Amino acid sequence: MSSPSPLFHTLAVIGPGLIGSSLLRRAQQNPAIAQRLIAIDQSADVLERVKSLGIADQVTTSLAEGVQEADIVVSCIPTGAVASVAQQALPHMKSGSILSDVASVRSTITQEIVPHLPSDITYVPVHPMAGTEYSGPDAGFSTLFEERWCLLIPPESTSSSAIERVETLWQLCGARTRRVEAHYHDQICAMVSHLPHLLAFTICDTADRLSTDLRADVLDYAASGFRDFTRIAGSDPVMWRDIFLANRDIILQTLERFQGETAKMAEAIRTGDRDAITERIERGRRIRLSLLENRQA
Amino acid sequence: MSSPSPLFHTLAVIGPGLIGSSLLRRAQQNPAIAQRLIAIDQSADVLERVKSLGIADQVTTSLAEGVQEADIVVSCIPTGAVASVAQQALPHMKSGSILSDVASVRSTITQEIVPHLPSDITYVPVHPMAGTEYSGPDAGFSTLFEERWCLLIPPESTSSSAIERVETLWQLCGARTRRVEAHYHDQICAMVSHLPHLLAFTICDTADRLSTDLRADVLDYAASGFRDFTRIAGSDPVMWRDIFLANRDIILQTLERFQGETAKMAEAIRTGDRDAITERIERGRRIRLSLLENRQA
């Protein structure tokens, strides 16, 4: 019995970290995705780990060599490097191939890549909304994308057959897919991900600046709410610095709105306005209850 | 074989909600705690549930009747009601008995209770640092306090034998105990619990005020960090309104410090100061790493 031919002949992943190595693991388990898997990284150590893990058929530190035979190249590197690495990779990619990346900020990055796109290569960036606070090739796992959203954010007038192939790729990884517009994408992510991370880093930073005694006790008693805020504060610093810079305007707008609401809550507490405090808490709870109804929590 | 006599003859719990019913459950499982358990609540429905659950020997809506035979009365009601209910209960309590409560703010509440204390009743307030976002008698469970901290915050010159008995009570519930001073307690809790809750309510409130489309999508994509912040935003509104008011000054100071750090992070993002952003993220991560080392996360 012959198996049907896979979606892609050769899949190359640039940056086999948490996301990239999870994609490779999944592709290795599911032969419908690709026949041949290539891992590209500037770090020989990372590639050594990939080899030991046995999740790629070929590994290389050479971007040119790694992308040249690929039918699809998925760049899974920190947001700040995506555009320049894309520009370096594109001249070596073959006609008819697809370039993709998984950066979690779209508007600014897509604008930097599109002008460099040859007419025979299609660019279909995605954002798999999955992750943990860990990084590196050992952090990945093949079910990372299972039941998670993968948003597709193709530039205007991208060929729909290329979009469909990328959509199928992520569905084969277990993800639910949806196409969204870049600016809207960045607004959603500012609220659901970028602002929470900014606040998580900052509340931890605030705690870190406490007197030694208080700081030690905060750590001892962290179970009382603080701990929830700290999980995501363990995330990769370079990745997050890049995201904050790439989505700067929208994040600052979202933060400003949040700071405005925080100031109103502080004022209600200061003046002892019981009704205003309760109303604000109740509004917040509504979101939590909606999440429970949606089985997202 | 006769069992040794229990720590208390009669234990009365005012407010058999999450904390109160967990204490009753534990006392029922562990005969070393008390021989007789009384549940007091103003709601007949709550007492019906307590009866059905079979976690008290006697239930009553009468505060006077409920406390009069108790060797220890533990008030497990929202922070805002603790002082006035204590004042109502004290005249009916018997000589030599102990009054306790589990309010998570100390300085203000203790000040309101101490002047009403008869010389033959000892006041030993505690703060079991345990809980979930659920409330009511059905939310409790006997292992809630297991391996969690229970802080003891007795007023100055409280008899040490009473303190020791209360300490033993919580150790029999599985908790680790520690004595702390009231103002210091309120500072710790502002950082580890009150500020995180205030921010969680406010980020949810901010999301709730978004346009209908964005709000719906925020719910869909909540897994990306936002969800972590919403769990504690499901907590009881009256309880939290009361805490915010009772610990007003310290919470506002802690919030101000946090807002200051947030403004500095926003400025670093606005001006594109990569080093400052990274340094702030790294500081935040340090706390997370310390938590992991402490096995608190």
PDB file of N, CA, C and O in Angstrom, chain A residues 24-64:
ATOM      1  N   LEU A  24       9.214  20.427  13.950  1.00  0.00           N
ATOM      2  CA  LEU A  24      10.002  19.298  13.426  1.00  0.00           C
ATOM      3  C   LEU A  24       9.540  17.973  14.026  1.00  0.00           C
ATOM      4  O   LEU A  24       9.387  16.976  13.319  1.00  0.00           O
ATOM      5  N   ARG A  25       9.318  17.977  15.344  1.00  0.00           N
ATOM      6  CA  ARG A  25       8.858  16.745  15.986  1.00  0.00           C
ATOM      7  C   ARG A  25       7.550  16.262  15.379  1.00  0.00           C
ATOM      8  O   ARG A  25       7.347  15.084  15.110  1.00  0.00           O
ATOM      9  N   ARG A  26       6.635  17.217  15.188  1.00  0.00           N
ATOM     10  CA  ARG A  26       5.327  16.860  14.641  1.00  0.00           C
ATOM     11  C   ARG A  26       5.478  16.315  13.216  1.00  0.00           C
ATOM     12  O   ARG A  26       4.854  15.321  12.837  1.00  0.00           O
ATOM     13  N   ALA A  27       6.331  17.008  12.427  1.00  0.00           N
ATOM     14  CA  ALA A  27       6.533  16.606  11.033  1.00  0.00           C
ATOM     15  C   ALA A  27       7.165  15.218  10.967  1.00  0.00           C
ATOM     16  O   ALA A  27       6.893  14.440  10.044  1.00  0.00           O
ATOM     17  N   GLN A  28       7.991  14.928  11.953  1.00  0.00           N
ATOM     18  CA  GLN A  28       8.615  13.619  11.937  1.00  0.00           C
ATOM     19  C   GLN A  28       7.613  12.515  12.276  1.00  0.00           C
ATOM     20  O   GLN A  28       7.697  11.403  11.776  1.00  0.00           O
ATOM     21  N   GLN A  29       6.667  12.845  13.132  1.00  0.00           N
ATOM     22  CA  GLN A  29       5.650  11.864  13.519  1.00  0.00           C
ATOM     23  C   GLN A  29       4.578  11.702  12.464  1.00  0.00           C
ATOM     24  O   GLN A  29       3.933  10.670  12.371  1.00  0.00           O
ATOM     25  N   ASN A  30       4.326  12.783  11.717  1.00  0.00           N
ATOM     26  CA  ASN A  30       3.232  12.758  10.746  1.00  0.00           C
ATOM     27  C   ASN A  30       3.786  12.857   9.328  1.00  0.00           C
ATOM     28  O   ASN A  30       4.078  13.944   8.839  1.00  0.00           O
ATOM     29  N   PRO A  31       3.919  11.699   8.646  1.00  0.00           N
ATOM     30  CA  PRO A  31       4.560  11.691   7.322  1.00  0.00           C
ATOM     31  C   PRO A  31       3.756  12.447   6.261  1.00  0.00           C
ATOM     32  O   PRO A  31       4.268  12.694   5.166  1.00  0.00           O
ATOM     33  N   ALA A  32       2.527  12.843   6.578  1.00  0.00           N
ATOM     34  CA  ALA A  32       1.737  13.619   5.613  1.00  0.00           C
ATOM     35  C   ALA A  32       2.295  15.028   5.458  1.00  0.00           C
ATOM     36  O   ALA A  32       1.948  15.742   4.520  1.00  0.00           O
ATOM     37  N   ILE A  33       3.168  15.463   6.378  1.00  0.00           N
ATOM     38  CA  ILE A  33       3.646  16.845   6.328  1.00  0.00           C
ATOM     39  C   ILE A  33       4.786  17.026   5.320  1.00  0.00           C
ATOM     40  O   ILE A  33       4.695  17.857   4.427  1.00  0.00           O
ATOM     41  N   ALA A  34       5.849  16.273   5.476  1.00  0.00           N
ATOM     42  CA  ALA A  34       6.982  16.445   4.566  1.00  0.00           C
ATOM     43  C   ALA A  34       7.832  15.187   4.537  1.00  0.00           C
ATOM     44  O   ALA A  34       7.849  14.405   5.489  1.00  0.00           O
ATOM     45  N   GLN A  35       8.577  15.035   3.412  1.00  0.00           N
ATOM     46  CA  GLN A  35       9.385  13.846   3.244  1.00  0.00           C
ATOM     47  C   GLN A  35      10.765  14.052   3.881  1.00  0.00           C
ATOM     48  O   GLN A  35      11.383  13.119   4.351  1.00  0.00           O
ATOM     49  N   ARG A  36      11.202  15.300   3.838  1.00  0.00           N
ATOM     50  CA  ARG A  36      12.560  15.596   4.274  1.00  0.00           C
ATOM     51  C   ARG A  36      12.541  16.828   5.172  1.00  0.00           C
ATOM     52  O   ARG A  36      11.899  17.822   4.871  1.00  0.00           O
ATOM     53  N   LEU A  37      13.285  16.735   6.311  1.00  0.00           N
ATOM     54  CA  LEU A  37      13.274  17.826   7.284  1.00  0.00           C
ATOM     55  C   LEU A  37      14.677  18.395   7.467  1.00  0.00           C
ATOM     56  O   LEU A  37      15.625  17.648   7.730  1.00  0.00           O
ATOM     57  N   ILE A  38      14.784  19.712   7.345  1.00  0.00           N
ATOM     58  CA  ILE A  38      16.087  20.371   7.507  1.00  0.00           C
ATOM     59  C   ILE A  38      16.003  21.366   8.664  1.00  0.00           C
ATOM     60  O   ILE A  38      15.040  22.129   8.763  1.00  0.00           O
ATOM     61  N   ALA A  39      16.996  21.335   9.541  1.00  0.00           N
ATOM     62  CA  ALA A  39      17.066  22.313  10.630  1.00  0.00           C
ATOM     63  C   ALA A  39      18.247  23.231  10.408  1.00  0.00           C
ATOM     64  O   ALA A  39      19.368  22.773  10.174  1.00  0.00           O
ATOM     65  N   ILE A  40      17.986  24.541  10.465  1.00  0.00           N
ATOM     66  CA  ILE A  40      19.036  25.537  10.255  1.00  0.00           C
ATOM     67  C   ILE A  40      19.182  26.353  11.534  1.00  0.00           C
ATOM     68  O   ILE A  40      18.179  26.798  12.109  1.00  0.00           O
ATOM     69  N   ASP A  41      20.408  26.541  11.983  1.00  0.00           N
ATOM     70  CA  ASP A  41      20.614  27.403  13.144  1.00  0.00           C
ATOM     71  C   ASP A  41      22.031  27.948  13.085  1.00  0.00           C
ATOM     72  O   ASP A  41      22.930  27.297  12.551  1.00  0.00           O
ATOM     73  N   GLN A  42      22.231  29.143  13.640  1.00  0.00           N
ATOM     74  CA  GLN A  42      23.593  29.689  13.653  1.00  0.00           C
ATOM     75  C   GLN A  42      24.436  29.037  14.741  1.00  0.00           C
ATOM     76  O   GLN A  42      25.658  29.131  14.717  1.00  0.00           O
ATOM     77  N   SER A  43      23.779  28.346  15.676  1.00  0.00           N
ATOM     78  CA  SER A  43      24.522  27.721  16.764  1.00  0.00           C
ATOM     79  C   SER A  43      24.747  26.240  16.498  1.00  0.00           C
ATOM     80  O   SER A  43      23.804  25.451  16.355  1.00  0.00           O
ATOM     81  N   ALA A  44      26.025  25.857  16.433  1.00  0.00           N
ATOM     82  CA  ALA A  44      26.357  24.449  16.222  1.00  0.00           C
ATOM     83  C   ALA A  44      25.876  23.596  17.395  1.00  0.00           C
ATOM     84  O   ALA A  44      25.498  22.433  17.222  1.00  0.00           O
ATOM     85  N   ASP A  45      25.876  24.177  18.590  1.00  0.00           N
ATOM     86  CA  ASP A  45      25.421  23.442  19.769  1.00  0.00           C
ATOM     87  C   ASP A  45      23.941  23.069  19.643  1.00  0.00           C
ATOM     88  O   ASP A  45      23.529  21.951  19.967  1.00  0.00           O
ATOM     89  N   VAL A  46      23.150  24.047  19.207  1.00  0.00           N
ATOM     90  CA  VAL A  46      21.719  23.782  19.020  1.00  0.00           C
ATOM     91  C   VAL A  46      21.541  22.647  18.014  1.00  0.00           C
ATOM     92  O   VAL A  46      20.753  21.719  18.222  1.00  0.00           O
ATOM     93  N   LEU A  47      22.314  22.700  16.921  1.00  0.00           N
ATOM     94  CA  LEU A  47      22.179  21.670  15.892  1.00  0.00           C
ATOM     95  C   LEU A  47      22.637  20.302  16.411  1.00  0.00           C
ATOM     96  O   LEU A  47      22.075  19.273  16.039  1.00  0.00           O
ATOM     97  N   GLU A  48      23.621  20.312  17.291  1.00  0.00           N
ATOM     98  CA  GLU A  48      24.041  19.054  17.925  1.00  0.00           C
ATOM     99  C   GLU A  48      22.859  18.434  18.690  1.00  0.00           C
ATOM    100  O   GLU A  48      22.613  17.228  18.615  1.00  0.00           O
ATOM    101  N   ARG A  49      22.151  19.293  19.443  1.00  0.00           N
ATOM    102  CA  ARG A  49      20.982  18.815  20.203  1.00  0.00           C
ATOM    103  C   ARG A  49      19.929  18.260  19.246  1.00  0.00           C
ATOM    104  O   ARG A  49      19.335  17.207  19.491  1.00  0.00           O
ATOM    105  N   VAL A  50      19.703  18.965  18.146  1.00  0.00           N
ATOM    106  CA  VAL A  50      18.705  18.520  17.166  1.00  0.00           C
ATOM    107  C   VAL A  50      19.090  17.151  16.618  1.00  0.00           C
ATOM    108  O   VAL A  50      18.250  16.255  16.482  1.00  0.00           O
ATOM    109  N   LYS A  51      20.390  16.999  16.337  1.00  0.00           N
ATOM    110  CA  LYS A  51      20.861  15.702  15.832  1.00  0.00           C
ATOM    111  C   LYS A  51      20.633  14.601  16.869  1.00  0.00           C
ATOM    112  O   LYS A  51      20.136  13.529  16.552  1.00  0.00           O
ATOM    113  N   SER A  52      21.007  14.891  18.112  1.00  0.00           N
ATOM    114  CA  SER A  52      20.826  13.876  19.163  1.00  0.00           C
ATOM    115  C   SER A  52      19.359  13.525  19.319  1.00  0.00           C
ATOM    116  O   SER A  52      19.010  12.375  19.590  1.00  0.00           O
ATOM    117  N   LEU A  53      18.517  14.534  19.205  1.00  0.00           N
ATOM    118  CA  LEU A  53      17.079  14.280  19.352  1.00  0.00           C
ATOM    119  C   LEU A  53      16.534  13.532  18.135  1.00  0.00           C
ATOM    120  O   LEU A  53      15.450  12.954  18.186  1.00  0.00           O
ATOM    121  N   GLY A  54      17.279  13.567  17.029  1.00  0.00           N
ATOM    122  CA  GLY A  54      16.861  12.861  15.823  1.00  0.00           C
ATOM    123  C   GLY A  54      15.599  13.413  15.195  1.00  0.00           C
ATOM    124  O   GLY A  54      14.752  12.675  14.702  1.00  0.00           O
ATOM    125  N   ILE A  55      15.469  14.748  15.207  1.00  0.00           N
ATOM    126  CA  ILE A  55      14.227  15.329  14.679  1.00  0.00           C
ATOM    127  C   ILE A  55      14.418  16.052  13.348  1.00  0.00           C
ATOM    128  O   ILE A  55      13.538  16.790  12.914  1.00  0.00           O
ATOM    129  N   ALA A  56      15.589  15.857  12.688  1.00  0.00           N
ATOM    130  CA  ALA A  56      15.776  16.417  11.342  1.00  0.00           C
ATOM    131  C   ALA A  56      16.636  15.459  10.535  1.00  0.00           C
ATOM    132  O   ALA A  56      17.455  14.727  11.086  1.00  0.00           O
ATOM    133  N   ASP A  57      16.425  15.464   9.210  1.00  0.00           N
ATOM    134  CA  ASP A  57      17.233  14.603   8.345  1.00  0.00           C
ATOM    135  C   ASP A  57      18.569  15.251   8.051  1.00  0.00           C
ATOM    136  O   ASP A  57      19.539  14.588   7.697  1.00  0.00           O
ATOM    137  N   GLN A  58      18.593  16.571   8.161  1.00  0.00           N
ATOM    138  CA  GLN A  58      19.817  17.316   7.855  1.00  0.00           C
ATOM    139  C   GLN A  58      19.863  18.544   8.747  1.00  0.00           C
ATOM    140  O   GLN A  58      18.821  19.156   9.016  1.00  0.00           O
ATOM    141  N   VAL A  59      21.063  18.882   9.219  1.00  0.00           N
ATOM    142  CA  VAL A  59      21.211  20.115   9.978  1.00  0.00           C
ATOM    143  C   VAL A  59      22.344  20.923   9.355  1.00  0.00           C
ATOM    144  O   VAL A  59      23.292  20.353   8.827  1.00  0.00           O
ATOM    145  N   THR A  60      22.198  22.257   9.429  1.00  0.00           N
ATOM    146  CA  THR A  60      23.253  23.082   8.848  1.00  0.00           C
ATOM    147  C   THR A  60      23.273  24.465   9.481  1.00  0.00           C
ATOM    148  O   THR A  60      22.229  25.005   9.857  1.00  0.00           O
ATOM    149  N   THR A  61      24.488  25.029   9.592  1.00  0.00           N
ATOM    150  CA  THR A  61      24.581  26.410  10.057  1.00  0.00           C
ATOM    151  C   THR A  61      24.503  27.372   8.866  1.00  0.00           C
ATOM    152  O   THR A  61      24.463  28.577   9.050  1.00  0.00           O
ATOM    153  N   SER A  62      24.493  26.815   7.646  1.00  0.00           N
ATOM    154  CA  SER A  62      24.450  27.680   6.462  1.00  0.00           C
ATOM    155  C   SER A  62      23.014  27.923   6.027  1.00  0.00           C
ATOM    156  O   SER A  62      22.305  27.015   5.607  1.00  0.00           O
ATOM    157  N   LEU A  63      22.610  29.188   6.131  1.00  0.00           N
ATOM    158  CA  LEU A  63      21.246  29.550   5.741  1.00  0.00           C
ATOM    159  C   LEU A  63      21.033  29.233   4.254  1.00  0.00           C
ATOM    160  O   LEU A  63      20.023  28.609   3.872  1.00  0.00           O
ATOM    161  N   ALA A  64      21.994  29.649   3.423  1.00  0.00           N
ATOM    162  CA  ALA A  64      21.872  29.456   1.973  1.00  0.00           C
ATOM    163  C   ALA A  64      21.694  27.981   1.633  1.00  0.00           C
ATOM    164  O   ALA A  64      20.787  27.595   0.887  1.00  0.00           O
TER     165      ALA A  64
END
